[in-house]
Amino acid sequence: NWVAIARGAGYAYADICTSAADIERAVHAAAGTGPVFLHVPILPGSRENVGRPKVPPHEVASRFRAFMAGTLV
């Protein structure tokens, strides 16, 4: 039970969302709290035509660090 684990770990708000309406409700209910954990189960598998990243993970991490430091040009 991911929600129970999140609550036990100290999340201020934890919920499971199985529809777009659930997500909208949870986002409004969690507003002003934090941290927030939303368990959103998805169906297994993926579409065949989903694009894949062309940037290696270490470069993504480097770009993210630069962005957070305000040095990304």
JSON list of C-alpha atoms in Angstrom, two decimals:
[
{"chain": "A", "resi": 1, "resn": "ASN", "atom": "CA", "xyz": [0.00, 0.00, 0.00]},
{"chain": "A", "resi": 2, "resn": "TRP", "atom": "CA", "xyz": [2.02, 2.95, -1.34]},
{"chain": "A", "resi": 3, "resn": "VAL", "atom": "CA", "xyz": [-0.25, 5.55, 0.25]},
{"chain": "A", "resi": 4, "resn": "ALA", "atom": "CA", "xyz": [0.21, 4.03, 3.72]},
{"chain": "A", "resi": 5, "resn": "ILE", "atom": "CA", "xyz": [3.97, 3.89, 3.20]},
{"chain": "A", "resi": 6, "resn": "ALA", "atom": "CA", "xyz": [4.02, 7.55, 2.13]},
{"chain": "A", "resi": 7, "resn": "ARG", "atom": "CA", "xyz": [1.99, 8.59, 5.15]},
{"chain": "A", "resi": 8, "resn": "GLY", "atom": "CA", "xyz": [4.28, 6.57, 7.40]},
{"chain": "A", "resi": 9, "resn": "ALA", "atom": "CA", "xyz": [7.26, 8.31, 5.82]},
{"chain": "A", "resi": 10, "resn": "GLY", "atom": "CA", "xyz": [5.85, 11.69, 6.80]},
{"chain": "A", "resi": 11, "resn": "TYR", "atom": "CA", "xyz": [4.15, 12.93, 3.65]},
{"chain": "A", "resi": 12, "resn": "ALA", "atom": "CA", "xyz": [1.66, 15.62, 4.62]},
{"chain": "A", "resi": 13, "resn": "TYR", "atom": "CA", "xyz": [-0.77, 14.42, 1.95]},
{"chain": "A", "resi": 14, "resn": "ALA", "atom": "CA", "xyz": [-0.91, 11.01, 0.27]},
{"chain": "A", "resi": 15, "resn": "ASP", "atom": "CA", "xyz": [-3.63, 9.58, -1.95]},
{"chain": "A", "resi": 16, "resn": "ILE", "atom": "CA", "xyz": [-4.29, 7.19, -4.83]},
{"chain": "A", "resi": 17, "resn": "CYS", "atom": "CA", "xyz": [-5.70, 8.59, -8.07]},
{"chain": "A", "resi": 18, "resn": "THR", "atom": "CA", "xyz": [-7.32, 6.34, -10.67]},
{"chain": "A", "resi": 19, "resn": "SER", "atom": "CA", "xyz": [-8.87, 9.01, -12.89]},
{"chain": "A", "resi": 20, "resn": "ALA", "atom": "CA", "xyz": [-8.28, 12.54, -14.10]},
{"chain": "A", "resi": 21, "resn": "ALA", "atom": "CA", "xyz": [-11.00, 13.70, -11.71]},
{"chain": "A", "resi": 22, "resn": "ASP", "atom": "CA", "xyz": [-9.18, 12.02, -8.80]},
{"chain": "A", "resi": 23, "resn": "ILE", "atom": "CA", "xyz": [-5.97, 13.84, -9.73]},
{"chain": "A", "resi": 24, "resn": "GLU", "atom": "CA", "xyz": [-7.75, 17.19, -9.91]},
{"chain": "A", "resi": 25, "resn": "ARG", "atom": "CA", "xyz": [-9.42, 16.57, -6.53]},
{"chain": "A", "resi": 26, "resn": "ALA", "atom": "CA", "xyz": [-6.14, 15.50, -4.93]},
{"chain": "A", "resi": 27, "resn": "VAL", "atom": "CA", "xyz": [-4.22, 18.49, -6.29]},
{"chain": "A", "resi": 28, "resn": "HIS", "atom": "CA", "xyz": [-6.79, 20.86, -4.80]},
{"chain": "A", "resi": 29, "resn": "ALA", "atom": "CA", "xyz": [-6.93, 18.93, -1.52]},
{"chain": "A", "resi": 30, "resn": "ALA", "atom": "CA", "xyz": [-3.13, 18.97, -1.22]},
{"chain": "A", "resi": 31, "resn": "ALA", "atom": "CA", "xyz": [-2.72, 22.67, -2.06]},
{"chain": "A", "resi": 32, "resn": "GLY", "atom": "CA", "xyz": [-0.62, 24.42, 0.55]},
{"chain": "A", "resi": 33, "resn": "THR", "atom": "CA", "xyz": [0.63, 21.18, 2.07]},
{"chain": "A", "resi": 34, "resn": "GLY", "atom": "CA", "xyz": [3.81, 19.34, 1.45]},
{"chain": "A", "resi": 35, "resn": "PRO", "atom": "CA", "xyz": [5.39, 17.09, 0.70]},
{"chain": "A", "resi": 36, "resn": "VAL", "atom": "CA", "xyz": [2.71, 15.42, -1.41]},
{"chain": "A", "resi": 37, "resn": "PHE", "atom": "CA", "xyz": [2.59, 11.82, -2.67]},
{"chain": "A", "resi": 38, "resn": "LEU", "atom": "CA", "xyz": [0.12, 10.76, -5.37]},
{"chain": "A", "resi": 39, "resn": "HIS", "atom": "CA", "xyz": [0.00, 7.12, -6.42]},
{"chain": "A", "resi": 40, "resn": "VAL", "atom": "CA", "xyz": [-1.25, 7.05, -10.00]},
{"chain": "A", "resi": 41, "resn": "PRO", "atom": "CA", "xyz": [-1.38, 3.46, -11.28]},
{"chain": "A", "resi": 42, "resn": "ILE", "atom": "CA", "xyz": [-1.00, 3.05, -15.04]},
{"chain": "A", "resi": 43, "resn": "LEU", "atom": "CA", "xyz": [-1.66, 0.21, -17.44]},
{"chain": "A", "resi": 44, "resn": "PRO", "atom": "CA", "xyz": [1.31, -2.01, -18.35]},
{"chain": "A", "resi": 45, "resn": "GLY", "atom": "CA", "xyz": [3.03, -1.59, -21.69]},
{"chain": "A", "resi": 46, "resn": "SER", "atom": "CA", "xyz": [3.62, 1.36, -23.98]},
{"chain": "A", "resi": 47, "resn": "ARG", "atom": "CA", "xyz": [2.78, 2.48, -27.47]},
{"chain": "A", "resi": 48, "resn": "GLU", "atom": "CA", "xyz": [5.14, 1.40, -30.23]},
{"chain": "A", "resi": 49, "resn": "ASN", "atom": "CA", "xyz": [5.67, 4.95, -31.56]},
{"chain": "A", "resi": 50, "resn": "VAL", "atom": "CA", "xyz": [6.81, 6.53, -28.29]},
{"chain": "A", "resi": 51, "resn": "GLY", "atom": "CA", "xyz": [10.02, 8.48, -28.84]},
{"chain": "A", "resi": 52, "resn": "ARG", "atom": "CA", "xyz": [13.04, 7.62, -26.74]},
{"chain": "A", "resi": 53, "resn": "PRO", "atom": "CA", "xyz": [15.53, 10.10, -25.24]},
{"chain": "A", "resi": 54, "resn": "LYS", "atom": "CA", "xyz": [18.57, 10.81, -27.37]},
{"chain": "A", "resi": 55, "resn": "VAL", "atom": "CA", "xyz": [20.50, 12.46, -24.51]},
{"chain": "A", "resi": 56, "resn": "PRO", "atom": "CA", "xyz": [22.38, 10.12, -22.13]},
{"chain": "A", "resi": 57, "resn": "PRO", "atom": "CA", "xyz": [21.35, 10.23, -18.44]},
{"chain": "A", "resi": 58, "resn": "HIS", "atom": "CA", "xyz": [24.65, 11.77, -17.27]},
{"chain": "A", "resi": 59, "resn": "GLU", "atom": "CA", "xyz": [24.14, 14.68, -19.67]},
{"chain": "A", "resi": 60, "resn": "VAL", "atom": "CA", "xyz": [20.55, 15.17, -18.49]},
{"chain": "A", "resi": 61, "resn": "ALA", "atom": "CA", "xyz": [21.83, 15.30, -14.89]},
{"chain": "A", "resi": 62, "resn": "SER", "atom": "CA", "xyz": [24.53, 17.80, -15.85]},
{"chain": "A", "resi": 63, "resn": "ARG", "atom": "CA", "xyz": [22.02, 20.04, -17.64]},
{"chain": "A", "resi": 64, "resn": "PHE", "atom": "CA", "xyz": [19.65, 19.87, -14.68]},
{"chain": "A", "resi": 65, "resn": "ARG", "atom": "CA", "xyz": [22.39, 20.86, -12.22]},
{"chain": "A", "resi": 66, "resn": "ALA", "atom": "CA", "xyz": [23.41, 23.76, -14.47]},
{"chain": "A", "resi": 67, "resn": "PHE", "atom": "CA", "xyz": [19.78, 24.89, -14.77]},
{"chain": "A", "resi": 68, "resn": "MET", "atom": "CA", "xyz": [19.28, 24.78, -10.99]},
{"chain": "A", "resi": 69, "resn": "ALA", "atom": "CA", "xyz": [22.51, 26.72, -10.47]},
{"chain": "A", "resi": 70, "resn": "GLY", "atom": "CA", "xyz": [21.33, 29.34, -12.98]},
{"chain": "A", "resi": 71, "resn": "THR", "atom": "CA", "xyz": [24.25, 28.77, -15.33]},
{"chain": "A", "resi": 72, "resn": "LEU", "atom": "CA", "xyz": [22.44, 27.09, -18.20]},
{"chain": "A", "resi": 73, "resn": "VAL", "atom": "CA", "xyz": [22.75, 29.23, -21.32]}
]
